[in-house]
Amino acid sequence: MSVDPLNELNEAELATKLLHCCGSRAWVESMLRSRPYSTLDDLIAKAAAADASLTRTDWLGAFAAHPEIGTKSKGISKWEAQEQKGAVDANASTLDLLAQGNQQYKSKFGYIYIVCATGKSADEMLHILQRRLAHTADEELPIAAAEQSKITRIRLNKLVQEYSSNSRL
């Protein structure tokens, strides 16, 4: 898969695409400064470097761009719907427990519960949420940031795949 189509986008277009991968404006700015990308591996490495430069406030900005796990919001993107498929298919009891856990998490940590939901069932996400509620704020932020990084990598791969597919048309 080629990253050339991403390099060919103007800055505003690429910024919009990157914001779908990670909602932190500081992360997007770092990614824009690191162009051009030579390969997918180079893009992923530059994303990791951008992650390493983020502050707590930057991470909170990234987290705020996500819908809560298990919510059936009309405004979620195609990627978010795919990522949260396991939660959408859950029974009402599990969704209620996720909603309660989301509220407890947000009250305790000040931001929404972030988990890389791809491939996880609602029960698995609920179990992870319950386990993470036992953390201190200092323990939890790096865990949430690592989950955001996983989500970002998946989305960057999807972005490159979409542009590679479109460039062959």
Coordinates of N, CA and C in Angstrom, one line a residue:
M1 N 0.8 -1.2 0.0 CA 0.0 0.0 0.0 C 0.9 1.2 0.0
S2 N 0.5 2.2 -0.8 CA 1.3 3.4 -1.0 C 0.7 4.5 -0.1
V3 N 1.6 5.3 0.4 CA 1.2 6.5 1.2 C 1.3 7.7 0.3
D4 N 1.7 7.5 -1.0 CA 1.8 8.7 -1.9 C 0.5 9.5 -2.0
P5 N -0.7 8.9 -2.0 CA -1.9 9.7 -2.1 C -2.0 10.6 -0.9
L6 N -1.6 10.2 0.3 CA -1.6 11.1 1.4 C -0.7 12.3 1.3
N7 N 0.5 12.0 0.8 CA 1.5 13.1 0.6 C 1.0 14.1 -0.4
E8 N 0.2 13.7 -1.3 CA -0.3 14.6 -2.4 C -1.5 15.5 -1.9
L9 N -2.1 15.2 -0.8 CA -3.2 16.0 -0.3 C -2.6 17.3 0.2
N10 N -3.4 18.4 0.1 CA -2.9 19.7 0.6 C -3.1 19.6 2.1
E11 N -2.5 20.5 2.8 CA -2.4 20.5 4.3 C -3.8 20.4 4.9
A12 N -4.7 21.2 4.5 CA -6.1 21.2 5.1 C -6.8 19.9 4.9
E13 N -6.6 19.3 3.7 CA -7.3 18.0 3.4 C -6.7 16.9 4.3
L14 N -5.4 16.9 4.4 CA -4.7 15.9 5.2 C -5.0 16.1 6.7
A15 N -5.1 17.3 7.1 CA -5.4 17.6 8.5 C -6.8 17.0 8.8
T16 N -7.7 17.2 8.0 CA -9.1 16.7 8.2 C -9.1 15.1 8.3
K17 N -8.3 14.5 7.4 CA -8.2 13.0 7.4 C -7.5 12.5 8.7
L18 N -6.5 13.2 9.1 CA -5.7 12.8 10.3 C -6.6 13.0 11.5
L19 N -7.4 14.0 11.6 CA -8.3 14.2 12.7 C -9.2 13.1 12.9
H20 N -9.6 12.4 11.8 CA -10.4 11.2 12.0 C -9.6 10.0 12.6
C21 N -8.3 10.1 12.5 CA -7.5 9.0 13.1 C -7.2 9.3 14.5
C22 N -7.0 10.6 14.9 CA -6.7 11.0 16.2 C -7.2 12.4 16.4
G23 N -8.0 12.6 17.4 CA -8.7 13.9 17.6 C -7.9 15.0 18.2
S24 N -6.6 14.7 18.5 CA -5.7 15.7 19.1 C -5.2 16.7 18.0
R25 N -5.4 17.9 18.1 CA -4.9 18.9 17.1 C -3.4 19.0 17.2
A26 N -2.8 18.8 18.4 CA -1.3 18.8 18.5 C -0.7 17.6 17.7
W27 N -1.4 16.5 17.8 CA -0.9 15.3 17.1 C -1.0 15.5 15.6
V28 N -2.1 16.1 15.1 CA -2.3 16.4 13.7 C -1.2 17.3 13.2
E29 N -0.9 18.4 14.0 CA 0.1 19.3 13.6 C 1.5 18.7 13.5
S30 N 1.8 17.8 14.5 CA 3.0 17.0 14.4 C 3.1 16.2 13.2
M31 N 2.0 15.5 12.8 CA 2.0 14.7 11.7 C 2.2 15.5 10.4
L32 N 1.6 16.7 10.3 CA 1.7 17.5 9.2 C 3.2 18.0 9.0
R33 N 3.8 18.3 10.1 CA 5.2 18.7 10.1 C 6.2 17.6 9.6
S34 N 5.8 16.4 9.8 CA 6.6 15.2 9.6 C 6.5 14.7 8.1
R35 N 5.7 15.3 7.3 CA 5.6 14.9 5.9 C 6.9 15.2 5.2
P36 N 7.2 14.5 4.1 CA 6.4 13.4 3.5 C 6.6 12.1 4.2
Y37 N 5.7 11.1 4.0 CA 5.8 9.8 4.5 C 6.3 8.9 3.4
S38 N 7.3 8.1 3.7 CA 7.9 7.3 2.6 C 7.2 5.9 2.5
T39 N 6.7 5.4 3.6 CA 6.0 4.1 3.6 C 5.0 4.1 4.7
L40 N 4.2 3.0 4.7 CA 3.2 2.9 5.8 C 4.0 2.7 7.1
D41 N 5.1 2.0 7.1 CA 5.8 1.9 8.4 C 6.4 3.2 8.8
D42 N 6.8 4.0 7.9 CA 7.3 5.4 8.2 C 6.1 6.2 8.8
L43 N 5.0 6.1 8.2 CA 3.8 6.9 8.7 C 3.5 6.4 10.1
I44 N 3.5 5.1 10.4 CA 3.2 4.6 11.7 C 4.3 5.1 12.7
A45 N 5.6 5.0 12.3 CA 6.7 5.5 13.2 C 6.5 7.0 13.5
K46 N 6.1 7.8 12.5 CA 5.9 9.2 12.8 C 4.7 9.4 13.7
A47 N 3.7 8.6 13.6 CA 2.6 8.7 14.5 C 3.0 8.4 15.9
A48 N 3.8 7.4 16.1 CA 4.4 7.0 17.4 C 5.2 8.2 18.0
A49 N 6.0 8.8 17.2 CA 6.7 10.0 17.6 C 5.8 11.1 18.0
A50 N 4.7 11.3 17.2 CA 3.8 12.4 17.6 C 3.1 12.0 18.9
D51 N 2.7 10.8 19.1 CA 2.1 10.3 20.4 C 3.0 10.7 21.5
A52 N 4.3 10.5 21.4 CA 5.3 10.7 22.5 C 5.4 12.1 22.9
S53 N 5.0 13.0 22.0 CA 5.1 14.5 22.3 C 3.8 15.0 22.9
L54 N 2.8 14.2 23.0 CA 1.5 14.8 23.5 C 1.5 15.0 25.0
T55 N 0.9 16.1 25.4 CA 0.7 16.4 26.8 C -0.7 15.8 27.3
R56 N -0.9 15.8 28.6 CA -2.2 15.4 29.1 C -3.4 16.1 28.4
T57 N -3.3 17.4 28.2 CA -4.3 18.1 27.6 C -4.5 17.7 26.1
D58 N -3.4 17.4 25.4 CA -3.5 16.8 24.1 C -4.3 15.5 24.0
W59 N -3.9 14.6 25.0 CA -4.6 13.3 25.0 C -6.1 13.5 25.3
L60 N -6.4 14.4 26.2 CA -7.8 14.6 26.5 C -8.6 15.1 25.3
G61 N -7.9 15.9 24.5 CA -8.5 16.3 23.2 C -8.8 15.2 22.3
A62 N -7.8 14.2 22.2 CA -8.0 13.0 21.4 C -9.2 12.2 21.9
F63 N -9.3 12.0 23.3 CA -10.3 11.2 23.9 C -11.7 11.8 23.6
A64 N -11.8 13.2 23.7 CA -13.0 13.9 23.5 C -13.7 13.7 22.1
A65 N -12.9 13.3 21.2 CA -13.4 13.1 19.8 C -14.1 11.8 19.6
H66 N -14.1 10.9 20.6 CA -14.8 9.6 20.6 C -16.2 9.6 21.2
P67 N -17.1 8.8 20.6 CA -18.3 8.5 21.3 C -18.1 7.6 22.4
E68 N -19.0 7.6 23.4 CA -18.9 6.6 24.5 C -19.1 5.2 24.0
I69 N -18.3 4.3 24.5 CA -18.5 2.9 24.2 C -19.9 2.4 24.5
G70 N -20.6 1.8 23.5 CA -21.9 1.2 23.8 C -23.1 2.2 23.5
T71 N -22.8 3.4 23.1 CA -23.8 4.4 22.8 C -24.2 4.2 21.4
K72 N -25.5 4.4 21.1 CA -26.0 4.2 19.7 C -26.2 5.6 19.1
S73 N -25.2 6.4 19.1 CA -25.2 7.7 18.6 C -25.4 7.8 17.1
K74 N -26.2 8.7 16.6 CA -26.4 8.9 15.2 C -25.2 9.5 14.5
G75 N -24.3 10.2 15.3 CA -23.2 10.9 14.7 C -21.9 10.2 14.6
I76 N -21.9 8.9 14.8 CA -20.6 8.2 14.8 C -20.3 7.8 13.4
S77 N -19.0 7.8 13.1 CA -18.4 7.6 11.8 C -18.5 6.1 11.4
K78 N -18.3 5.8 10.2 CA -18.2 4.4 9.7 C -17.2 3.6 10.5
W79 N -16.0 4.3 10.6 CA -14.9 3.6 11.4 C -15.3 3.3 12.8
E80 N -15.9 4.3 13.5 CA -16.3 4.1 14.9 C -17.4 3.0 15.0
A81 N -18.3 3.0 14.0 CA -19.3 1.9 14.0 C -18.7 0.5 13.9
Q82 N -17.7 0.4 13.0 CA -17.0 -0.9 12.8 C -16.3 -1.2 14.1
E83 N -15.6 -0.3 14.7 CA -14.8 -0.5 15.9 C -15.7 -1.0 17.1
Q84 N -16.9 -0.4 17.2 CA -17.7 -0.7 18.3 C -18.8 -1.7 18.0
K85 N -18.6 -2.5 17.0 CA -19.6 -3.4 16.6 C -20.0 -4.4 17.7
G86 N -19.0 -4.8 18.5 CA -19.2 -5.7 19.6 C -20.1 -5.1 20.6
A87 N -20.1 -3.8 20.8 CA -21.0 -3.2 21.8 C -22.4 -3.0 21.3
V88 N -22.5 -2.7 20.0 CA -23.8 -2.4 19.4 C -24.6 -3.7 19.4
D89 N -24.0 -4.8 19.3 CA -24.7 -6.1 19.2 C -25.0 -6.7 20.6
A90 N -24.7 -5.9 21.7 CA -24.8 -6.4 23.0 C -26.3 -6.4 23.5
N91 N -26.5 -7.2 24.5 CA -27.9 -7.2 25.1 C -28.1 -6.0 26.0
A92 N -29.3 -5.7 26.3 CA -29.7 -4.5 27.0 C -29.0 -4.4 28.4
S93 N -28.9 -5.5 29.0 CA -28.3 -5.5 30.4 C -26.8 -5.1 30.3
T94 N -26.1 -5.7 29.3 CA -24.7 -5.3 29.2 C -24.5 -3.8 28.8
L95 N -25.4 -3.4 27.9 CA -25.4 -1.9 27.5 C -25.6 -1.0 28.7
D96 N -26.6 -1.4 29.6 CA -26.9 -0.6 30.8 C -25.7 -0.6 31.7
L97 N -25.0 -1.7 31.9 CA -23.8 -1.8 32.7 C -22.7 -1.0 32.1
L98 N -22.5 -1.0 30.8 CA -21.5 -0.2 30.1 C -21.8 1.3 30.3
A99 N -23.1 1.7 30.2 CA -23.5 3.1 30.4 C -23.2 3.5 31.8
Q100 N -23.5 2.7 32.8 CA -23.2 3.0 34.2 C -21.7 3.1 34.4
G101 N -21.0 2.2 33.9 CA -19.5 2.2 34.0 C -18.9 3.4 33.3
N102 N -19.4 3.8 32.1 CA -18.9 5.0 31.4 C -19.1 6.2 32.3
Q103 N -20.2 6.3 33.0 CA -20.5 7.4 33.9 C -19.5 7.4 35.1
Q104 N -19.3 6.3 35.7 CA -18.4 6.2 36.8 C -17.0 6.5 36.4
Y105 N -16.6 6.1 35.2 CA -15.2 6.3 34.7 C -15.1 7.8 34.5
K106 N -16.0 8.4 33.8 CA -15.9 9.9 33.5 C -15.9 10.7 34.8
S107 N -16.7 10.3 35.7 CA -16.7 11.0 37.0 C -15.4 10.9 37.7
K108 N -14.8 9.7 37.7 CA -13.5 9.5 38.4 C -12.3 10.1 37.7
F109 N -12.3 10.0 36.3 CA -11.1 10.4 35.6 C -11.2 11.7 34.8
G110 N -12.5 12.1 34.6 CA -12.7 13.4 33.9 C -12.7 13.3 32.4
Y111 N -12.7 12.1 31.9 CA -12.8 11.9 30.4 C -13.4 10.6 30.2
I112 N -13.9 10.4 28.9 CA -14.6 9.1 28.6 C -13.6 7.9 28.6
Y113 N -14.2 6.8 28.8 CA -13.5 5.5 28.8 C -13.1 5.2 27.3
I114 N -11.8 5.1 27.2 CA -11.2 4.8 25.9 C -10.6 3.4 25.9
V115 N -11.1 2.6 24.9 CA -10.5 1.2 24.8 C -10.5 1.0 23.3
C116 N -9.5 0.3 22.8 CA -9.5 -0.1 21.4 C -10.5 -1.3 21.3
A117 N -11.7 -0.9 20.8 CA -12.8 -1.9 20.8 C -12.8 -2.9 19.6
T118 N -11.9 -2.7 18.7 CA -11.9 -3.5 17.5 C -11.7 -5.0 17.9
G119 N -12.6 -5.8 17.5 CA -12.5 -7.3 17.8 C -12.9 -7.7 19.2
K120 N -13.4 -6.7 20.0 CA -13.8 -7.0 21.4 C -15.3 -7.1 21.5
S121 N -15.8 -8.0 22.3 CA -17.2 -8.1 22.6 C -17.6 -7.0 23.6
A122 N -18.9 -6.8 23.8 CA -19.3 -5.8 24.8 C -19.0 -6.3 26.2
D123 N -19.1 -7.6 26.4 CA -18.7 -8.2 27.7 C -17.3 -8.0 28.0
E124 N -16.4 -8.2 27.0 CA -15.0 -8.0 27.2 C -14.7 -6.5 27.5
M125 N -15.3 -5.6 26.8 CA -15.1 -4.2 27.0 C -15.6 -3.8 28.4
L126 N -16.7 -4.4 28.9 CA -17.2 -4.1 30.2 C -16.2 -4.6 31.3
H127 N -15.7 -5.8 31.1 CA -14.7 -6.4 32.0 C -13.5 -5.5 32.1
I128 N -13.0 -5.0 31.0 CA -11.8 -4.1 31.0 C -12.2 -2.8 31.7
L129 N -13.3 -2.3 31.4 CA -13.8 -1.0 32.1 C -13.8 -1.2 33.6
Q130 N -14.4 -2.3 34.1 CA -14.5 -2.5 35.5 C -13.1 -2.7 36.1
R131 N -12.2 -3.3 35.4 CA -10.9 -3.5 36.0 C -10.1 -2.1 36.0
R132 N -10.3 -1.3 35.0 CA -9.6 0.0 34.9 C -10.2 1.0 35.9
L133 N -11.4 0.8 36.4 CA -12.0 1.7 37.4 C -11.2 1.7 38.7
A134 N -10.5 0.6 38.9 CA -9.7 0.4 40.1 C -8.4 1.3 40.1
H135 N -8.0 1.8 38.9 CA -6.8 2.5 38.8 C -6.9 3.9 39.4
T136 N -5.7 4.5 39.7 CA -5.6 5.9 40.1 C -5.6 6.7 38.8
A137 N -5.8 8.0 38.9 CA -5.7 8.8 37.7 C -4.3 8.8 37.0
D138 N -3.3 8.7 37.8 CA -1.9 8.6 37.3 C -1.6 7.3 36.6
E139 N -2.3 6.2 37.1 CA -2.1 4.9 36.4 C -3.0 4.9 35.1
E140 N -4.1 5.5 35.1 CA -5.1 5.3 34.0 C -4.7 6.1 32.8
L141 N -4.2 7.3 32.9 CA -4.0 8.1 31.7 C -3.0 7.5 30.7
P142 N -1.9 6.9 31.1 CA -1.1 6.2 30.2 C -1.7 5.0 29.5
I143 N -2.6 4.3 30.2 CA -3.4 3.2 29.7 C -4.3 3.7 28.6
A144 N -5.1 4.7 28.9 CA -6.0 5.3 28.0 C -5.3 5.8 26.8
A145 N -4.1 6.5 27.0 CA -3.3 7.0 25.8 C -2.8 5.8 25.0
A146 N -2.4 4.7 25.6 CA -2.0 3.5 24.8 C -3.2 3.0 24.0
E147 N -4.3 3.0 24.5 CA -5.5 2.5 23.8 C -5.8 3.5 22.6
Q148 N -5.7 4.8 22.9 CA -5.9 5.7 21.8 C -4.8 5.5 20.7
S149 N -3.6 5.2 21.1 CA -2.6 4.9 20.1 C -2.9 3.7 19.2
K150 N -3.5 2.7 19.8 CA -3.9 1.5 19.1 C -5.0 1.9 18.1
I151 N -6.0 2.6 18.5 CA -7.1 3.1 17.7 C -6.5 3.9 16.5
T152 N -5.6 4.8 16.8 CA -5.0 5.6 15.8 C -4.3 4.8 14.7
R153 N -3.5 3.8 15.1 CA -2.8 2.9 14.2 C -3.8 2.2 13.3
I154 N -4.8 1.7 13.8 CA -5.8 1.0 13.0 C -6.4 1.9 12.0
R155 N -6.7 3.1 12.4 CA -7.3 4.1 11.5 C -6.4 4.6 10.5
L156 N -5.1 4.7 10.8 CA -4.1 5.1 9.8 C -4.0 4.0 8.7
N157 N -4.0 2.8 9.2 CA -4.0 1.7 8.2 C -5.2 1.7 7.3
K158 N -6.4 2.0 7.9 CA -7.6 2.1 7.1 C -7.5 3.3 6.1
L159 N -7.0 4.4 6.6 CA -6.9 5.6 5.7 C -6.0 5.3 4.5
V160 N -4.9 4.6 4.7 CA -3.9 4.3 3.6 C -4.6 3.3 2.7
Q161 N -5.3 2.3 3.3 CA -6.0 1.3 2.4 C -7.0 2.0 1.5
E162 N -7.8 2.9 2.1 CA -8.8 3.6 1.3 C -8.2 4.4 0.2
Y163 N -7.2 5.1 0.5 CA -6.5 5.9 -0.5 C -5.8 5.1 -1.6
S164 N -5.2 4.0 -1.1 CA -4.6 3.1 -2.1 C -5.6 2.5 -3.0
S165 N -6.8 2.1 -2.5 CA -7.9 1.5 -3.3 C -8.4 2.5 -4.3
N166 N -8.6 3.8 -3.8 CA -9.2 4.8 -4.6 C -8.2 5.2 -5.7
S167 N -6.9 5.1 -5.5 CA -5.9 5.5 -6.5 C -5.8 4.5 -7.6
R168 N -6.3 3.3 -7.4 CA -6.3 2.3 -8.5 C -7.5 2.4 -9.4
L169 N -8.5 3.2 -9.0 CA -9.7 3.3 -9.8 C -9.5 4.1 -11.1

